[in-house]
Short mmCIF file of C-alpha atoms in Angstrom, two decimals:
data_model
loop_
_atom_site.label_atom_id
_atom_site.label_comp_id
_atom_site.label_asym_id
_atom_site.label_seq_id
_atom_site.Cartn_x
_atom_site.Cartn_y
_atom_site.Cartn_z
CA MET A 15 -15.92 -22.78 -8.85
CA SER A 16 -13.42 -22.16 -6.09
CA GLY A 17 -13.46 -18.44 -6.81
CA ASN A 18 -17.26 -18.29 -6.56
CA LEU A 19 -17.13 -20.27 -3.30
CA LEU A 20 -14.59 -17.94 -1.76
CA ASN A 21 -16.43 -14.83 -2.98
CA GLY A 22 -19.74 -16.16 -1.59
CA ALA A 23 -18.18 -16.94 1.79
CA ARG A 24 -16.54 -13.53 1.95
CA THR A 25 -19.86 -11.85 1.09
CA ASN A 26 -21.76 -13.78 3.77
CA TRP A 27 -19.20 -13.00 6.45
CA PHE A 28 -19.07 -9.37 5.37
CA LEU A 29 -22.86 -9.00 5.57
CA LEU A 30 -22.96 -10.75 8.93
CA GLY A 31 -20.16 -8.57 10.25
CA LEU A 32 -21.94 -5.46 8.97
CA VAL A 33 -25.18 -6.49 10.71
CA MET A 34 -23.28 -7.16 13.94
CA MET A 35 -21.56 -3.80 13.77
CA CYS A 36 -24.89 -2.07 13.20
CA LEU A 37 -26.41 -3.99 16.10
CA ILE A 38 -23.51 -3.19 18.40
CA GLY A 39 -23.73 0.47 17.40
CA PHE A 40 -27.51 0.54 17.97
CA ASN A 41 -27.16 -1.17 21.36
CA ALA A 42 -24.41 1.24 22.32
CA TYR A 43 -26.66 4.16 21.32
CA LEU A 44 -29.54 2.80 23.37
CA ALA A 45 -27.29 2.12 26.36
CA ILE A 46 -25.77 5.60 26.27
CA SER A 47 -29.21 7.20 25.86
CA SER A 48 -30.60 5.17 28.74
CA ILE A 49 -27.65 6.02 30.97
CA LYS A 50 -27.97 9.70 30.14
CA GLU A 51 -31.70 9.66 30.81
CA LEU A 52 -31.33 7.76 34.10
CA THR A 53 -28.46 9.98 35.22
CA TYR A 54 -30.41 13.15 34.39
CA THR A 55 -33.51 11.85 36.16
CA GLN A 56 -31.54 10.78 39.24
CA THR A 57 -29.83 14.15 39.41
CA SER A 58 -33.16 15.93 39.08
CA LEU A 59 -34.63 13.77 41.85
CA THR A 60 -31.74 14.61 44.15
CA ASN A 61 -32.06 18.30 43.31
CA THR A 62 -35.80 18.54 43.89
CA GLY A 63 -35.46 16.50 47.11
CA ASP A 64 -32.84 18.94 48.36
CA ASN A 65 -35.13 21.83 47.41
CA ILE A 66 -38.03 20.38 49.46
CA VAL A 67 -35.78 19.77 52.47
CA LYS A 68 -34.37 23.30 52.33
CA LEU A 69 -37.87 24.83 52.08
CA ASP A 70 -39.10 22.70 54.99
CA ASP A 71 -36.11 23.67 57.12
CA LEU A 72 -36.71 27.34 56.41
CA HIS A 73 -40.38 26.99 57.29
CA LEU A 74 -39.60 25.22 60.57
CA SER A 75 -36.97 27.80 61.52
CA VAL A 76 -39.43 30.67 60.91
CA LEU A 77 -42.01 28.90 63.11
CA SER A 78 -39.37 28.29 65.82
CA ALA A 79 -38.32 31.94 65.77
CA GLU A 80 -41.96 33.08 66.02
CA SER A 81 -42.65 30.65 68.91
CA GLY A 82 -39.59 31.88 70.83
CA GLN A 83 -40.68 35.51 70.27
CA ARG A 84 -44.23 34.91 71.52
CA GLY A 85 -42.97 32.97 74.59
CA TYR A 86 -40.61 35.82 75.50
CA LEU A 87 -43.32 38.48 75.09
CA LEU A 88 -45.97 36.58 77.07
CA THR A 89 -43.71 35.47 79.97
CA ASP A 90 -41.04 38.12 79.85
CA ASN A 91 -38.69 35.21 80.56
CA ILE A 92 -35.31 35.61 78.87
CA ILE A 93 -35.00 31.84 78.54
CA TYR A 94 -37.34 32.00 75.55
CA LEU A 95 -34.88 34.21 73.72
CA GLU A 96 -32.45 31.31 73.31
CA PRO A 97 -34.64 29.26 70.89
CA TYR A 98 -35.62 32.51 69.19
CA GLN A 99 -32.04 33.57 68.62
CA ALA A 100 -30.99 30.06 67.57
CA ALA A 101 -33.88 29.89 65.09
CA LEU A 102 -33.06 33.38 63.89
CA SER A 103 -29.46 32.33 63.20
CA ARG A 104 -30.62 29.25 61.29
CA VAL A 105 -33.10 31.28 59.27
CA ARG A 106 -30.38 33.57 57.96
CA THR A 107 -28.28 30.58 56.90
CA GLN A 108 -31.27 28.78 55.37
CA ILE A 109 -32.36 31.86 53.50
CA ALA A 110 -28.93 31.88 51.81
CA GLU A 111 -29.32 28.15 50.98
CA VAL A 112 -32.81 28.63 49.56
CA GLN A 113 -31.57 31.62 47.60
CA ALA A 114 -29.00 29.33 45.93
CA ILE A 115 -31.69 26.90 44.75
CA GLU A 116 -31.83 26.47 40.95
CA SER A 117 -35.16 24.88 40.21
CA GLU A 118 -35.74 23.09 36.88
CA MET A 119 -39.21 24.70 36.73
CA PRO A 120 -39.03 28.35 35.65
CA GLU A 121 -42.13 29.41 37.64
CA GLN A 122 -40.63 27.92 40.83
CA GLN A 123 -37.75 30.36 40.80
CA LEU A 124 -40.17 33.28 41.04
CA ARG A 125 -41.96 31.63 43.98
CA ILE A 126 -38.66 30.93 45.76
CA ASN A 127 -37.61 34.56 45.36
CA GLU A 128 -40.96 35.67 46.86
CA ILE A 129 -40.59 33.19 49.75
CA ILE A 130 -37.18 34.66 50.55
CA ARG A 131 -38.66 38.16 50.55
CA LEU A 132 -41.48 37.13 52.88
CA ALA A 133 -39.06 35.27 55.19
CA ASP A 134 -36.89 38.40 55.42
CA ALA A 135 -40.01 40.47 56.14
CA LYS A 136 -41.18 38.04 58.81
CA ILE A 137 -37.77 37.97 60.52
CA ALA A 138 -37.64 41.77 60.43
CA GLU A 139 -41.13 41.95 62.04
CA LEU A 140 -40.08 39.47 64.77
CA ALA A 141 -36.83 41.34 65.43
CA GLU A 142 -38.67 44.68 65.64
CA ILE A 143 -41.13 43.43 68.32
CA VAL A 144 -38.40 41.69 70.36
CA GLY A 145 -36.34 44.87 70.22
CA LEU A 146 -39.22 46.93 71.65
CA ALA A 147 -39.69 44.39 74.43
CA GLN A 148 -36.00 44.51 75.29
CA GLN A 149 -36.32 48.32 75.56
CA ASN A 150 -39.08 47.86 78.17
CA LYS A 151 -41.74 48.94 75.70
CA ASP A 152 -43.85 45.90 76.38
CA GLU A 153 -47.22 47.53 75.71
CA LEU A 154 -46.10 48.77 72.31
CA ALA A 155 -44.60 45.41 71.52
CA LEU A 156 -47.81 43.57 72.49
CA ARG A 157 -49.89 46.05 70.54
CA LEU A 158 -47.77 45.38 67.42
CA LEU A 159 -47.93 41.64 68.07
CA LYS A 160 -51.73 41.75 68.17
CA THR A 161 -51.96 43.54 64.86
CA ASP A 162 -52.48 41.48 61.68
CA ARG A 163 -49.21 42.55 60.02
CA GLY A 164 -47.09 39.62 61.20
CA LYS A 165 -49.99 37.25 60.79
CA ASN A 166 -50.61 38.33 57.23
CA ILE A 167 -46.91 37.99 56.38
CA TYR A 168 -46.82 34.46 57.75
CA LEU A 169 -50.10 33.45 56.08
CA GLU A 170 -48.81 34.72 52.75
CA PHE A 171 -45.47 32.94 53.44
CA ARG A 172 -47.28 29.72 54.36
CA ALA A 173 -49.55 29.76 51.31
CA LEU A 174 -46.65 30.39 48.93
CA PHE A 175 -44.59 27.75 50.74
CA ASP A 176 -47.37 25.17 50.31
CA VAL A 177 -47.72 25.93 46.59
CA THR A 178 -43.98 25.75 46.04
CA ARG A 179 -43.55 22.57 48.01
CA GLN A 180 -46.51 20.95 46.22
CA ALA A 181 -45.02 21.86 42.83
CA GLU A 182 -41.68 20.34 43.80
CA GLN A 183 -43.45 17.26 45.14
CA SER A 184 -45.43 16.83 41.91
CA TYR A 185 -42.28 17.30 39.85
CA ARG A 186 -40.53 14.72 42.06
CA GLU A 187 -43.32 12.21 41.46
CA ASN A 188 -43.03 12.77 37.71
CA LEU A 189 -39.31 12.19 37.92
CA LEU A 190 -39.87 8.98 39.87
CA GLN A 191 -42.23 7.79 37.14
CA ARG A 192 -39.64 8.70 34.48
CA LEU A 193 -36.96 6.86 36.45
CA THR A 194 -39.13 3.77 36.70
CA LYS A 195 -39.98 3.94 33.01
CA GLY A 196 -36.30 4.46 32.11
CA ARG A 197 -35.30 1.42 34.13
CA ASP A 198 -38.04 -0.64 32.48
CA ASP A 199 -36.93 0.55 29.03
CA ALA A 200 -33.29 -0.24 29.84
CA ARG A 201 -34.28 -3.71 31.03
CA LEU A 202 -36.31 -4.25 27.85
CA ASN A 203 -33.43 -3.02 25.67
CA PHE A 204 -31.08 -5.38 27.48
CA ILE A 205 -33.42 -8.31 26.89
CA LEU A 206 -33.87 -7.44 23.19
CA SER A 207 -30.13 -6.96 22.75
CA GLY A 208 -29.50 -10.33 24.37
CA LEU A 209 -32.04 -12.01 22.10
CA LEU A 210 -30.62 -10.39 18.96
CA SER A 211 -27.07 -11.21 20.03
CA SER A 212 -28.09 -14.82 20.62
CA ILE A 213 -29.68 -14.98 17.18
CA LEU A 214 -26.55 -13.55 15.61
CA VAL A 215 -24.35 -16.02 17.47
CA ILE A 216 -26.55 -18.86 16.21
CA LEU A 217 -26.32 -17.45 12.67
CA MET A 218 -22.54 -17.21 13.00
CA LEU A 219 -22.35 -20.82 14.15
CA MET A 220 -24.57 -21.93 11.28
CA LEU A 221 -22.55 -19.91 8.77
CA SER A 222 -19.31 -21.28 10.22
CA PHE A 223 -20.65 -24.82 9.91
CA ILE A 224 -21.71 -24.22 6.31
CA SER A 225 -18.38 -22.57 5.48
CA VAL A 226 -16.41 -25.42 7.03
CA LYS A 227 -18.48 -27.95 5.13
CA LYS A 228 -17.97 -26.10 1.84
CA GLU A 229 -14.29 -25.62 2.61
CA ARG A 230 -13.82 -29.34 3.22
CA LYS A 231 -15.57 -30.07 -0.04
CA TYR A 232 -13.43 -27.50 -1.81
CA LEU A 233 -10.24 -28.88 -0.22
CA ALA A 234 -11.18 -32.39 -1.28
CA ALA A 235 -11.71 -31.17 -4.86
CA LEU A 236 -8.49 -29.19 -4.68
CA GLU A 237 -6.53 -32.20 -3.46
CA SER A 238 -7.94 -34.25 -6.31
CA GLN A 239 -6.96 -31.55 -8.79
CA ASN A 240 -3.51 -31.29 -7.21
CA GLU A 241 -3.01 -35.02 -7.60
CA GLU A 242 -4.06 -34.83 -11.24
CA LEU A 243 -1.84 -31.81 -11.77
CA ALA A 244 1.09 -33.54 -10.06
CA LEU A 245 0.69 -36.51 -12.42
CA LYS A 246 0.52 -34.18 -15.42
CA VAL A 247 3.55 -32.24 -14.20
CA GLU A 248 5.46 -35.47 -13.68
CA ASP A 249 4.56 -36.64 -17.18
CA ARG A 250 5.48 -33.26 -18.64
CA THR A 251 8.73 -33.19 -16.66
CA GLN A 252 9.62 -36.59 -18.05
CA GLU A 253 8.83 -35.37 -21.57
CA LEU A 254 10.95 -32.26 -21.04
CA ARG A 255 13.79 -34.35 -19.62
CA LEU A 256 13.70 -36.61 -22.67
CA TYR A 257 13.44 -33.56 -24.91
CA SER A 258 16.38 -31.92 -23.14
CA GLU A 259 18.49 -35.04 -23.53
CA GLU A 260 17.49 -35.30 -27.17
CA LEU A 261 18.28 -31.62 -27.69
CA SER A 262 21.69 -31.99 -26.02
CA ARG A 263 22.42 -34.98 -28.19
CA SER A 264 21.31 -33.05 -31.28
CA ASN A 265 23.54 -30.12 -30.29
CA ARG A 266 26.52 -32.44 -29.91
CA GLU A 267 25.75 -34.07 -33.24
CA LEU A 268 25.30 -30.63 -34.82
CA GLU A 269 28.64 -29.47 -33.42
CA ASP A 270 30.33 -32.63 -34.68
CA PHE A 271 28.63 -32.19 -38.02
CA ALA A 272 29.72 -28.55 -38.21
CA PHE A 273 33.30 -29.51 -37.45
CA VAL A 274 33.32 -32.39 -39.95
CA ALA A 275 31.52 -30.35 -42.57
CA SER A 276 33.90 -27.44 -42.19
CA HIS A 277 36.90 -29.74 -42.36
CA ASP A 278 35.56 -31.69 -45.34
CA LEU A 279 34.42 -28.53 -47.14
CA GLN A 280 37.62 -26.62 -46.50
CA GLU A 281 39.77 -29.34 -48.10
CA PRO A 282 38.19 -29.19 -51.59
CA LEU A 283 38.11 -25.38 -51.35
CA ARG A 284 41.82 -25.32 -50.64
CA LYS A 285 42.38 -27.61 -53.66
CA ILE A 286 40.23 -25.36 -55.84
CA GLN A 287 42.26 -22.33 -54.77
CA ALA A 288 45.60 -24.19 -55.15
CA PHE A 289 44.86 -25.62 -58.57
CA GLY A 290 43.39 -22.29 -59.61
CA ASP A 291 46.70 -20.61 -58.68
CA ARG A 292 48.64 -23.25 -60.66
CA LEU A 293 46.30 -22.98 -63.63
CA GLU A 294 46.70 -19.22 -63.69
CA ALA A 295 50.50 -19.42 -63.33
CA SER A 296 51.02 -22.14 -65.96
CA PHE A 297 48.35 -21.49 -68.54
CA SER A 298 47.52 -17.79 -68.25
CA GLN A 299 48.51 -17.21 -71.91
CA GLU A 300 46.30 -20.03 -73.21
CA LEU A 301 43.31 -18.99 -71.02
CA GLY A 302 43.12 -15.50 -72.38
CA GLU A 303 41.48 -12.49 -70.81
CA GLN A 304 38.04 -14.07 -70.46
CA GLY A 305 39.48 -17.28 -69.02
CA LEU A 306 41.49 -15.32 -66.45
CA ASP A 307 38.30 -13.44 -65.46
CA TYR A 308 36.50 -16.73 -64.95
CA MET A 309 39.43 -17.99 -62.92
CA LYS A 310 39.38 -14.87 -60.70
CA ARG A 311 35.67 -15.23 -60.05
CA MET A 312 36.10 -18.89 -59.18
CA ARG A 313 38.88 -18.13 -56.71
CA ASN A 314 36.89 -15.27 -55.10
CA ALA A 315 33.87 -17.52 -54.71
CA ALA A 316 36.02 -20.19 -53.07
CA GLN A 317 37.49 -17.61 -50.69
CA ARG A 318 34.01 -16.29 -49.76
CA MET A 319 32.81 -19.82 -49.13
CA SER A 320 35.83 -20.46 -46.89
CA LEU A 321 35.05 -17.32 -44.90
CA LEU A 322 31.41 -18.31 -44.66
CA ILE A 323 32.30 -21.77 -43.35
CA ASN A 324 34.61 -20.29 -40.73
CA ASP A 325 31.94 -17.79 -39.62
CA LEU A 326 29.33 -20.54 -39.37
CA LEU A 327 31.71 -22.65 -37.35
CA ASP A 328 32.38 -19.72 -34.98
CA PHE A 329 28.64 -19.06 -34.69
CA SER A 330 27.89 -22.69 -33.75
CA ARG A 331 30.66 -22.81 -31.14
CA ILE A 332 29.73 -19.69 -29.14
CA ASN A 333 27.89 -21.62 -26.40
CA THR A 334 29.87 -24.86 -26.53
CA ARG A 335 33.43 -23.55 -26.84
CA GLY A 336 33.18 -20.47 -24.59
CA ARG A 337 35.56 -19.89 -21.71
CA ASP A 338 34.73 -19.51 -18.02
CA PHE A 339 33.70 -16.06 -16.88
CA ALA A 340 36.28 -13.90 -15.12
CA PRO A 341 36.58 -10.21 -14.17
CA THR A 342 36.88 -8.38 -17.48
CA ASN A 343 37.74 -4.72 -17.98
CA LEU A 344 35.71 -3.48 -20.95
CA THR A 345 38.18 -0.66 -21.54
CA ASP A 346 40.96 -3.21 -22.10
CA ILE A 347 38.68 -5.26 -24.36
CA ILE A 348 37.84 -2.28 -26.57
CA ASN A 349 41.47 -1.13 -26.70
CA GLY A 350 42.42 -4.61 -27.88
CA ALA A 351 39.72 -4.52 -30.56
CA LEU A 352 40.94 -1.07 -31.67
CA ASP A 353 44.43 -2.51 -32.15
CA ASP A 354 42.94 -5.14 -34.50
CA VAL A 355 41.24 -2.47 -36.66
CA GLU A 356 44.09 0.02 -36.43
CA ILE A 357 44.68 0.02 -40.19
CA ALA A 358 40.97 0.58 -40.98
CA ILE A 359 40.89 3.46 -38.47
CA ALA A 360 43.94 5.09 -40.05
CA GLU A 361 42.61 4.66 -43.61
CA SER A 362 39.20 6.15 -42.76
CA ASN A 363 40.60 8.85 -40.46
CA ALA A 364 38.08 7.66 -37.84
CA GLN A 365 37.61 9.29 -34.45
CA ILE A 366 36.96 6.95 -31.51
CA ASN A 367 35.53 8.34 -28.25
CA ILE A 368 35.53 6.01 -25.24
CA GLY A 369 33.89 6.85 -21.90
CA ASN A 370 34.40 5.23 -18.51
CA LEU A 371 33.64 1.54 -18.89
CA PRO A 372 33.01 -0.94 -16.04
CA VAL A 373 34.58 -4.26 -15.08
CA ILE A 374 32.16 -7.22 -15.37
CA GLN A 375 32.19 -11.00 -15.14
CA ALA A 376 32.48 -12.19 -18.74
CA ASP A 377 34.27 -14.32 -21.34
CA SER A 378 37.00 -11.92 -22.44
CA SER A 379 37.65 -13.66 -25.78
CA GLN A 380 33.97 -13.52 -26.78
CA LEU A 381 33.62 -9.87 -25.71
CA SER A 382 36.71 -9.09 -27.82
CA GLN A 383 34.97 -10.72 -30.80
CA LEU A 384 31.73 -8.85 -29.96
CA PHE A 385 33.27 -5.37 -29.92
CA LEU A 386 35.55 -6.20 -32.86
CA ASN A 387 32.47 -7.04 -34.96
CA LEU A 388 30.65 -3.86 -33.85
CA LEU A 389 33.65 -1.61 -34.49
CA SER A 390 34.29 -3.28 -37.85
CA ASN A 391 30.68 -2.70 -38.86
CA SER A 392 30.82 1.00 -37.91
CA LEU A 393 34.09 1.44 -39.88
CA LYS A 394 32.83 -0.54 -42.85
CA PHE A 395 29.35 0.95 -43.24
CA ARG A 396 30.41 4.59 -43.50
CA LEU A 397 29.62 7.42 -45.91
CA PRO A 398 32.36 8.14 -48.47
CA ASP A 399 32.49 11.87 -47.72
CA ARG A 400 32.31 11.62 -43.94
CA ALA A 401 35.00 10.53 -41.48
CA PRO A 402 33.64 7.95 -39.04
CA VAL A 403 32.97 9.10 -35.47
CA ILE A 404 32.34 6.26 -33.03
CA THR A 405 31.34 6.88 -29.40
CA ILE A 406 31.23 4.19 -26.71
CA THR A 407 29.68 5.01 -23.31
CA ALA A 408 28.41 3.08 -20.27
CA ALA A 409 25.81 3.81 -17.59
CA VAL A 410 24.07 2.01 -14.76
CA HIS A 411 20.94 0.12 -15.83
CA GLN A 412 17.89 -0.35 -13.59
CA PRO A 413 17.08 -4.10 -13.86
CA ASN A 414 13.60 -5.53 -14.09
CA ILE A 415 12.36 -8.41 -11.93
CA MET A 416 13.71 -11.13 -14.23
CA GLN A 417 17.09 -9.41 -14.47
CA GLN A 418 17.24 -9.01 -10.67
CA ALA A 419 16.97 -12.80 -10.38
CA ILE A 420 20.26 -13.04 -12.32
CA CYS A 421 22.15 -10.12 -10.82
CA GLN A 422 21.40 -6.91 -8.90
CA ASP A 423 23.86 -4.66 -10.81
CA TRP A 424 23.54 -4.12 -14.56
CA TYR A 425 25.15 -1.81 -17.10
CA VAL A 426 24.00 -0.41 -20.42
CA ILE A 427 26.76 0.09 -23.02
CA THR A 428 26.03 2.07 -26.19
CA LEU A 429 28.06 2.25 -29.40
CA THR A 430 27.00 5.10 -31.68
CA ASP A 431 28.37 5.94 -35.14
CA ASN A 432 27.63 8.45 -37.89
CA GLY A 433 27.64 5.92 -40.73
CA ILE A 434 25.06 5.02 -43.35
CA GLY A 435 22.53 3.85 -40.75
CA PHE A 436 19.53 1.76 -41.69
CA ALA A 437 15.75 1.97 -41.86
CA GLU A 438 14.01 1.26 -38.54
CA GLU A 439 12.13 -1.69 -40.08
CA TYR A 440 15.45 -3.58 -40.29
CA ALA A 441 16.38 -3.07 -36.61
CA GLU A 442 15.62 -6.72 -35.80
CA LYS A 443 16.43 -8.34 -39.15
CA ILE A 444 20.08 -7.27 -39.11
CA PHE A 445 20.73 -9.78 -36.28
CA THR A 446 19.52 -12.69 -38.45
CA PRO A 447 22.29 -14.87 -39.99
CA PHE A 448 23.07 -14.04 -43.64
CA GLN A 449 20.79 -10.97 -43.51
CA ARG A 450 22.37 -8.31 -45.76
CA LEU A 451 20.96 -4.87 -46.49
CA HIS A 452 23.50 -4.17 -49.24
CA GLY A 453 25.09 -6.13 -52.09
CA ARG A 454 28.52 -7.75 -51.82
CA SER A 455 29.84 -5.29 -54.39
CA GLU A 456 29.14 -2.38 -52.01
CA TYR A 457 30.24 -3.84 -48.68
CA LYS A 458 32.10 -7.10 -48.12
CA GLY A 459 31.09 -9.67 -45.52
CA THR A 460 29.10 -12.83 -44.93
CA GLY A 461 26.16 -11.21 -43.08
CA ILE A 462 26.68 -13.25 -39.94
CA GLY A 463 28.68 -10.82 -37.77
CA LEU A 464 25.73 -9.27 -35.90
CA ALA A 465 24.16 -12.72 -35.41
CA VAL A 466 27.40 -13.73 -33.67
CA CYS A 467 27.15 -10.57 -31.53
CA ARG A 468 23.62 -11.42 -30.38
CA ARG A 469 24.62 -15.01 -29.62
CA ILE A 470 27.53 -13.79 -27.48
CA VAL A 471 25.34 -11.31 -25.59
CA GLU A 472 22.70 -13.97 -24.97
CA ARG A 473 25.36 -16.32 -23.57
CA HIS A 474 26.17 -13.50 -21.11
CA ARG A 475 22.44 -13.32 -20.22
CA GLY A 476 22.17 -9.84 -21.68
CA LEU A 477 20.28 -8.00 -24.41
CA ILE A 478 21.38 -6.27 -27.61
CA TYR A 479 19.28 -4.15 -29.92
CA ALA A 480 19.89 -1.52 -32.57
CA SER A 481 18.32 1.71 -33.71
CA GLY A 482 19.21 3.94 -36.60
CA GLU A 483 18.16 6.32 -39.32
CA GLN A 484 19.04 6.05 -42.98
CA GLY A 485 22.03 8.29 -43.68
CA PHE A 486 22.45 9.45 -40.05
CA GLY A 487 24.19 6.55 -38.35
CA ALA A 488 23.26 3.74 -36.00
CA THR A 489 23.32 2.98 -32.28
CA PHE A 490 23.90 -0.46 -30.79
CA THR A 491 22.78 -0.90 -27.17
CA LEU A 492 24.05 -3.71 -24.96
CA ILE A 493 22.57 -4.49 -21.51
CA LEU A 494 24.91 -6.75 -19.53
CA PRO A 495 24.98 -8.00 -15.91
CA ALA A 496 27.92 -7.01 -13.72
CA ASP A 497 28.15 -10.45 -12.11
CA GLY A 498 26.48 -12.94 -14.44
CA THR A 499 27.06 -16.58 -15.25
CA PRO A 500 27.10 -18.24 -18.70
CA PHE A 501 23.73 -19.21 -20.07
CA GLY A 502 23.45 -22.98 -19.65
CA SER A 503 25.66 -23.18 -16.55
CA ARG A 504 22.67 -23.66 -14.18
CA GLY A 505 20.95 -26.43 -16.04
CA GLU A 506 19.24 -24.33 -18.72
CA THR A 507 18.84 -25.76 -22.15
CA GLU A 508 21.46 -24.28 -24.41
#
């Protein structure tokens, strides 16, 4: 229920956010388009206005120059040359300005070029007549003035000027209409955007209200579930506490029972062995060969049972009778174990290869027992025609998350031999107490040695596993922390 609520809320907010982003993007597009359109229209208005002003100025300057020329010719007064020359100077400048006009209407550019040509022709005609007058050729100048050449040039100039100016004026009016329409569209877009934004804000408020209401309902249900869970956890914790106390009591009783049982069982076994020795020494003649065989079997069985009891007692005391952890050099531990099996090494002509081994926090006595059991196994389970070769190496191990919670630095130690090996299906069974893969007649032992090894490794919070191949030897792998603590020292159930 809570998952569906959260997923529904996320979906609603996602859709609303997507709509808002689309709206913002659309509004931004409209705003940019409107700005571009208004800017272009405003620029065009300014440009066409400048064009009209420049054309009007040119027209006025041509008229001023012609008026000054006619006044000078009719009055022969030099004072009229001043407005003529001033207008003539302006015309040249204005012709250059008009020539620089870039109209947005292609046909206008052709008209402007023709206007410039006619203005140049008109100025040339005016300058020619004034020049004749200044050379005292007044009659010739008046005769040229009365001809229709200058008049025709001006009429053609005036007609083309009117057409050009009217075209620019019409284009300007169109631009003004576009500007007005663009402003109206921008205003409408702004109003629509405001309305849509208001609707979205209202939707957001409504969705927020609904989400808060659902969240309060969900929190109320969650608090109720938490209270129920807390009660269940408290009940379960109480059960586990009682179970832990019962288990601790059972372990103590089991340890006491193991001690009493071993003591009580060892006493009759010792008597069986003692009286068997006396019976054999005093009545060997009367017992005969068959009786002595029975006696030997009885004594061997009693000895095996004594060994079995001692091994069981050692197995039960691994967690309860272990020592505190201290820095332990594994090289020293293995050298000590090799001293204990020195005779077996010499008899089997075994070769022992030891690599660089680390120093770890451990129970040195239990690690001595661990490697003694492993070395004894490798020396015992060997092929008759092959000298044992045992190799012990160490390397850094990359811990997983659970191992990192115990210690950051771990090591993997491997013990490899070339003995009889075992089938892979027995890789886990060999660590079970009393699990034997061979009969007692082939290899001696109680079948509890590897179970003791696993128990020791587990007390050190490590792992042990085996791999092998029938007839090609076995490999025992130990994964141990560099700075561990005994299992059970932090409140764990042993």
